[in-house]
PDB file of C-alpha atoms and ligand atoms in Angstrom:
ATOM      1  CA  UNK A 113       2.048  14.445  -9.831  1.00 98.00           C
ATOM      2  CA  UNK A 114       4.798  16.759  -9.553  1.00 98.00           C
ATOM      3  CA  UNK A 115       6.448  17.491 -12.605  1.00 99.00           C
ATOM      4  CA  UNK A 116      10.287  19.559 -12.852  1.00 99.00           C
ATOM      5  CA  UNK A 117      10.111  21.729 -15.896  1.00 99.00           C
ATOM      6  CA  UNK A 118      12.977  23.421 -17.285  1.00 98.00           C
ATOM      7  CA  UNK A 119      13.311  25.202 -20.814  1.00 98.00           C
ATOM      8  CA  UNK A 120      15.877  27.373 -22.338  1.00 98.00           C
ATOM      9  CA  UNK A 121      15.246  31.139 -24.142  1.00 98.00           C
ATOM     10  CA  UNK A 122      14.173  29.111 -27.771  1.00 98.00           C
ATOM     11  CA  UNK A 123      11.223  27.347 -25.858  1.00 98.00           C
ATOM     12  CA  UNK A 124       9.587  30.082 -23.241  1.00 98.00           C
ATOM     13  CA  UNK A 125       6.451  30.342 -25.291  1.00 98.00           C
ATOM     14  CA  UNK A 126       6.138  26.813 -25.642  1.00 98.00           C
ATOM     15  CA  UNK A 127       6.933  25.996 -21.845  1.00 98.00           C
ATOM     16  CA  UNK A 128       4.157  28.193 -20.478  1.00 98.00           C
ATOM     17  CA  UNK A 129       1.703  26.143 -22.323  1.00 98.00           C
ATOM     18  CA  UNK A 130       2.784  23.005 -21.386  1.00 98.00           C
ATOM     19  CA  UNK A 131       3.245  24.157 -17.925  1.00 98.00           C
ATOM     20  CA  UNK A 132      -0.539  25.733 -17.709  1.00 98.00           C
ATOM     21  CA  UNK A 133      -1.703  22.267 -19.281  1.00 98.00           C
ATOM     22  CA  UNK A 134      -0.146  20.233 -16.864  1.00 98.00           C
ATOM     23  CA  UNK A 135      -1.158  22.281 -14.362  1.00 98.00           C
ATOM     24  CA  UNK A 136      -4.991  21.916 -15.644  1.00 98.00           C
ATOM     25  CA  UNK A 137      -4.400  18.284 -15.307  1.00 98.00           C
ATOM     26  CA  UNK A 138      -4.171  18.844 -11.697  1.00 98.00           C
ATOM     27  CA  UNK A 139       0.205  18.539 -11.309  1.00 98.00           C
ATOM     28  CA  UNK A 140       2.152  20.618  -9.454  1.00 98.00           C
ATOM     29  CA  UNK A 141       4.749  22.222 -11.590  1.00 99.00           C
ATOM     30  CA  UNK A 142       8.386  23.200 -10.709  1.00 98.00           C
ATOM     31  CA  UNK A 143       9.248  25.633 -13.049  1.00 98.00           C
ATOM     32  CA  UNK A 144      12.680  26.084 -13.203  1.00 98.00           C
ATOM     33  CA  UNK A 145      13.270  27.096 -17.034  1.00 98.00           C
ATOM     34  CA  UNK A 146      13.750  30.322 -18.295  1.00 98.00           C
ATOM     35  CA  UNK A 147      11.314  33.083 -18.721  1.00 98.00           C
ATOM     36  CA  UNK A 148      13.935  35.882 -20.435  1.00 96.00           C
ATOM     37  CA  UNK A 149      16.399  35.584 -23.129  1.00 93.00           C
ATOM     38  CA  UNK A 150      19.627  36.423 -20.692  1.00 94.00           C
ATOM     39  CA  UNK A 151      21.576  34.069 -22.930  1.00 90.00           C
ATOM     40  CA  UNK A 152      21.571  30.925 -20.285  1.00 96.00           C
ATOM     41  CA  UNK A 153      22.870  27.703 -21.664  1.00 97.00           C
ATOM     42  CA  UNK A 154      20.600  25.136 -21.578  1.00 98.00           C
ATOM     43  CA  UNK A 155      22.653  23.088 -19.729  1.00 98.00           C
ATOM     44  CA  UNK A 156      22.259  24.651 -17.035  1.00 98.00           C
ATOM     45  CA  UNK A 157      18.575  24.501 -17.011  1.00 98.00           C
ATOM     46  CA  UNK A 158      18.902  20.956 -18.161  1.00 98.00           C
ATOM     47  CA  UNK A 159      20.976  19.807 -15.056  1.00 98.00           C
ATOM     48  CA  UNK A 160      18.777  21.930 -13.010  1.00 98.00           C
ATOM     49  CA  UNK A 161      15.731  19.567 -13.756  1.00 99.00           C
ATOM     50  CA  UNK A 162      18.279  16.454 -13.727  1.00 99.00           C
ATOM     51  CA  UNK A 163      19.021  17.147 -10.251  1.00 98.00           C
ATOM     52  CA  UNK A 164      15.236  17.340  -9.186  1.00 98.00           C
ATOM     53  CA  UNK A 165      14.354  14.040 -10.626  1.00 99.00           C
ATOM     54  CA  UNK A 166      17.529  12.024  -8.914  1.00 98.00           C
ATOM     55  CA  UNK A 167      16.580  13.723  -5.405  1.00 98.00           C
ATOM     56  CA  UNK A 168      13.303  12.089  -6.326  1.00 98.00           C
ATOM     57  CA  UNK A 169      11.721  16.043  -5.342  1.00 98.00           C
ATOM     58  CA  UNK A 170       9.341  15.193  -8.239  1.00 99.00           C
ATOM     59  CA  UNK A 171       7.526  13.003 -10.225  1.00 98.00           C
ATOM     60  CA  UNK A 172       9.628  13.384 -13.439  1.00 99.00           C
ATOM     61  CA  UNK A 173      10.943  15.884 -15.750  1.00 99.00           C
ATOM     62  CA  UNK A 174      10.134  17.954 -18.566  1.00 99.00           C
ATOM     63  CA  UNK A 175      12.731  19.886 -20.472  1.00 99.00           C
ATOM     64  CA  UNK A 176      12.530  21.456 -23.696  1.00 98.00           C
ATOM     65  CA  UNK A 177      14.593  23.697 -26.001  1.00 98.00           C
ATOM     66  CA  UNK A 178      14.956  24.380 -29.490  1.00 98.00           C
ATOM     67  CA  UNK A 179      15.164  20.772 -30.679  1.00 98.00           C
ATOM     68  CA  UNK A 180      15.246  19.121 -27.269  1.00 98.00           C
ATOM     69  CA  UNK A 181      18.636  17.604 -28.055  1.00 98.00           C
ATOM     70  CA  UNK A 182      21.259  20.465 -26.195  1.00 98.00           C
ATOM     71  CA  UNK A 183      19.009  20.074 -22.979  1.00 98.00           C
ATOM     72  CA  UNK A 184      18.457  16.565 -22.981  1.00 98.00           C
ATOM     73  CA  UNK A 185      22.233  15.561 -23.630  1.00 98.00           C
ATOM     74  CA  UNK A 186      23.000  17.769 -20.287  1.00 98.00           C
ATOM     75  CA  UNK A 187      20.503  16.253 -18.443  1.00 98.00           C
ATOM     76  CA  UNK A 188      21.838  12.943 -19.639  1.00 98.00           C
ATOM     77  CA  UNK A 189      25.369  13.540 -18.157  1.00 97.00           C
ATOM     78  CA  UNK A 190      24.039  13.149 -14.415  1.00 98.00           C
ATOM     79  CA  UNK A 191      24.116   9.818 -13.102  1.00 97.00           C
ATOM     80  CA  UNK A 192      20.171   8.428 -12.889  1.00 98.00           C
ATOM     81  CA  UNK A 193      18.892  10.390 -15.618  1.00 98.00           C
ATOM     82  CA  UNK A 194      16.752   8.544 -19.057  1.00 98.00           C
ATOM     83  CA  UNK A 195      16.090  11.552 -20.547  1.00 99.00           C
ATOM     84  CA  UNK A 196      14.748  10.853 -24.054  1.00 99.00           C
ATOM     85  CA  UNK A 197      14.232  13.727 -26.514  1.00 98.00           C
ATOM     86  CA  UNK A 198      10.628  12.722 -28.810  1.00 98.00           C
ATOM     87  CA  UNK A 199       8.317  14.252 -31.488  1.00 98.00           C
ATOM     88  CA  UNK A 200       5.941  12.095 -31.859  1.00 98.00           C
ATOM     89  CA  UNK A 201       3.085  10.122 -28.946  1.00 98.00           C
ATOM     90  CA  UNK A 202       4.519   6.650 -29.907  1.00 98.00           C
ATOM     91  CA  UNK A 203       7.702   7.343 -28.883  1.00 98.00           C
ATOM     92  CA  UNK A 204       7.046   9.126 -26.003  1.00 99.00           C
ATOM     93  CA  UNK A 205       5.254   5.939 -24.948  1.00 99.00           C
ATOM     94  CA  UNK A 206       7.378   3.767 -25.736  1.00 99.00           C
ATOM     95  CA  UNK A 207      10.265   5.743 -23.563  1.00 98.00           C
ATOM     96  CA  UNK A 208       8.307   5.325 -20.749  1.00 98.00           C
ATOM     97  CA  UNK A 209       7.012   1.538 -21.252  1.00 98.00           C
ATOM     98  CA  UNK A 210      10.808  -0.118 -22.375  1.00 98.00           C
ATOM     99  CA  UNK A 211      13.036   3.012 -20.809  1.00 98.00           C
ATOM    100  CA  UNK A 212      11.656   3.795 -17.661  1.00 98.00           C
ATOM    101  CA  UNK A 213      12.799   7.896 -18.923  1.00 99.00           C
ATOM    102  CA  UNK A 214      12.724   9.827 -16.169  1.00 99.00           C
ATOM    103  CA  UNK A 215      12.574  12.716 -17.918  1.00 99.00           C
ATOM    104  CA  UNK A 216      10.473  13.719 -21.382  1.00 98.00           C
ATOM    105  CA  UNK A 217      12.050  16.562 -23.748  1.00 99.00           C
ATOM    106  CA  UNK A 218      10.941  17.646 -26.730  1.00 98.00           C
ATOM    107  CA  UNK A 219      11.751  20.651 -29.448  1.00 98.00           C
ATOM    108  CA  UNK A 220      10.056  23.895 -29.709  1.00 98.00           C
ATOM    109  CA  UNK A 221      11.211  24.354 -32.983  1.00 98.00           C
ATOM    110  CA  UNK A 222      10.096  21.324 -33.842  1.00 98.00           C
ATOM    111  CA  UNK A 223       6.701  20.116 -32.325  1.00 98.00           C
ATOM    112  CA  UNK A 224       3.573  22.698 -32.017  1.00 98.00           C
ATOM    113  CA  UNK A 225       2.009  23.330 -28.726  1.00 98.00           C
ATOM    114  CA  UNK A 226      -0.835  20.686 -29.661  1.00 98.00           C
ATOM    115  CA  UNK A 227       1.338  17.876 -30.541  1.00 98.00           C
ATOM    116  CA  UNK A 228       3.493  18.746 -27.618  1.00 98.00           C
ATOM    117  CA  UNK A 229       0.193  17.959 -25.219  1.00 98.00           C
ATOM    118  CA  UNK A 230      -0.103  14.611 -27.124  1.00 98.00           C
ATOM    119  CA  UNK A 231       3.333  13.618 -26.425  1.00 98.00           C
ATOM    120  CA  UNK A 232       2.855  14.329 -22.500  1.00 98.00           C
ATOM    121  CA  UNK A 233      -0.364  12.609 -22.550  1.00 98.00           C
ATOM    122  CA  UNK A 234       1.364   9.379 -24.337  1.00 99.00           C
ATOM    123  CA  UNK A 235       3.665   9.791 -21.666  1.00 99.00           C
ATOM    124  CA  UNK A 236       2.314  10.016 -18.466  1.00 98.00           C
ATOM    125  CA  UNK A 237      -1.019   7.637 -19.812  1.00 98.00           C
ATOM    126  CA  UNK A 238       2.446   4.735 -20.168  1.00 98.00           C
ATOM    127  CA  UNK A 239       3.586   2.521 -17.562  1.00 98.00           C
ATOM    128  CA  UNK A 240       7.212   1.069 -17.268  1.00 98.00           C
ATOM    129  CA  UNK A 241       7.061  -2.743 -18.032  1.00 98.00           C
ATOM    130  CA  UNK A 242       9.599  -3.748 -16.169  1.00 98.00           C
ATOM    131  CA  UNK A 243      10.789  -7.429 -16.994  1.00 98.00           C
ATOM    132  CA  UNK A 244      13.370  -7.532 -19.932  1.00 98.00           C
ATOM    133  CA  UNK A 245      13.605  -3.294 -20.093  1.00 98.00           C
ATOM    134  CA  UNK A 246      14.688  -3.574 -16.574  1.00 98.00           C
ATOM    135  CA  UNK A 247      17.966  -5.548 -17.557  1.00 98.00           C
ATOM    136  CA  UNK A 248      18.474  -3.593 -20.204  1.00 98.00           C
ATOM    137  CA  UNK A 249      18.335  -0.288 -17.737  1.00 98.00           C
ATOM    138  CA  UNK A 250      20.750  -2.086 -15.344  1.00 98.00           C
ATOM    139  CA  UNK A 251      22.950  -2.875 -18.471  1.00 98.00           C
ATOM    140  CA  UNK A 252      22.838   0.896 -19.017  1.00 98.00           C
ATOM    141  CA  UNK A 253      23.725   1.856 -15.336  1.00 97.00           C
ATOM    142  CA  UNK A 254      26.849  -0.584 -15.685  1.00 97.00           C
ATOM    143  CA  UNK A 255      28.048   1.662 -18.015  1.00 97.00           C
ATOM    144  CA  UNK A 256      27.003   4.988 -15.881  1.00 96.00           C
ATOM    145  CA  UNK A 257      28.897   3.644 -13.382  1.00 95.00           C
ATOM    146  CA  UNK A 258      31.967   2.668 -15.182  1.00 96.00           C
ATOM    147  CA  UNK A 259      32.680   5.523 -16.215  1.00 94.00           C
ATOM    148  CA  UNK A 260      32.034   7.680 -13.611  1.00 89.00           C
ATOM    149  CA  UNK A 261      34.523   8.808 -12.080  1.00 76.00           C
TER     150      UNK A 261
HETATM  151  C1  RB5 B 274      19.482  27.646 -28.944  1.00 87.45           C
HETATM  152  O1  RB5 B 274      19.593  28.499 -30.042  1.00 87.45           O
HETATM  153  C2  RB5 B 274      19.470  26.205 -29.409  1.00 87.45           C
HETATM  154  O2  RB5 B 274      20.736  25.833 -29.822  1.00 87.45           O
HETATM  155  C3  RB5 B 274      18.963  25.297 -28.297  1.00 87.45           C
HETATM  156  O3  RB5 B 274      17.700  25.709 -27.895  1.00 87.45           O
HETATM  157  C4  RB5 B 274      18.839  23.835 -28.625  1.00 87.45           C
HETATM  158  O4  RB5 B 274      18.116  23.632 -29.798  1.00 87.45           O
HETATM  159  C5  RB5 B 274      20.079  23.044 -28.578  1.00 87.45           C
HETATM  160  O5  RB5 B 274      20.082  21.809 -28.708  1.00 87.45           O
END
């Protein structure tokens, strides 16, 4: 798979082990996070990954920051984007089985480099299940659209 991965300066450690594990799984990662504390926003590397995953240039996203909330609301704000913050395998699952997220974020001050693995695991081992969760994501998209603008 290819895999967008975008961090900001609170989660550099953290990203490089994620990225060299999915990269041991055999992905090809786009790493478009930073690698420097020059006092980015994560927004920007939030929207950065967002962008990849609408263009359908990868696979799916992976963004993490301190607590995976800042990065995750930014990706959230462009149209297409189910980016669901978790800390814990089930829910990462379940995002992916009744959400269809397109993108997986999580908090480096909040989930260790193991359990981060785990919760990328859970995630790419789920499959979307369609059905009933598919209404529900067109129910959401009715709203995306609106209020765009
Ligand atoms: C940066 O200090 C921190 O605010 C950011 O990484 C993130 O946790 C925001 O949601």
């Amino acid at each position: 798979m290819k895999i967008a991965l975008g961090n900001d300066h609170a989660a550099i450690e953290l990203k490089n082990t994620v990225k060299e594990y999915l990269e041991s799984l055999g992905n090809e990662v786009v790493d478009l996070g930073a690698n420097e504390n020059k006092g980015i926003s994560y927004t920007v590397f939030g929207e950065a990954v967002a962008d990849k995953v609408v263009a359908k240039e990868v696979d799916f996203g992976v963004l993490i920051c301190g607590t995976g909330v800042g990065i995750s609301i930014a990706a959230n704000k462009v149209p297409g984007i189910r980016a669901a913050v978790c800390s814990d395998p089930t829910t990462a699952r379940l995002v992916k089985q009744h959400n269809n997220a397109n993108i997986i974020a999580f908090g480096a001050r909040i989930v260790g480099s193991e359990a981060a693995k785990d919760i990328l695991d859970a995630y790419m081992n789920a499959e979307f299940e369609g059905g009933r969760h598919q209404d529900r994501i067109d129910l959401i998209t009715e709203i995306e659209n609106k209020h765009s603008k």
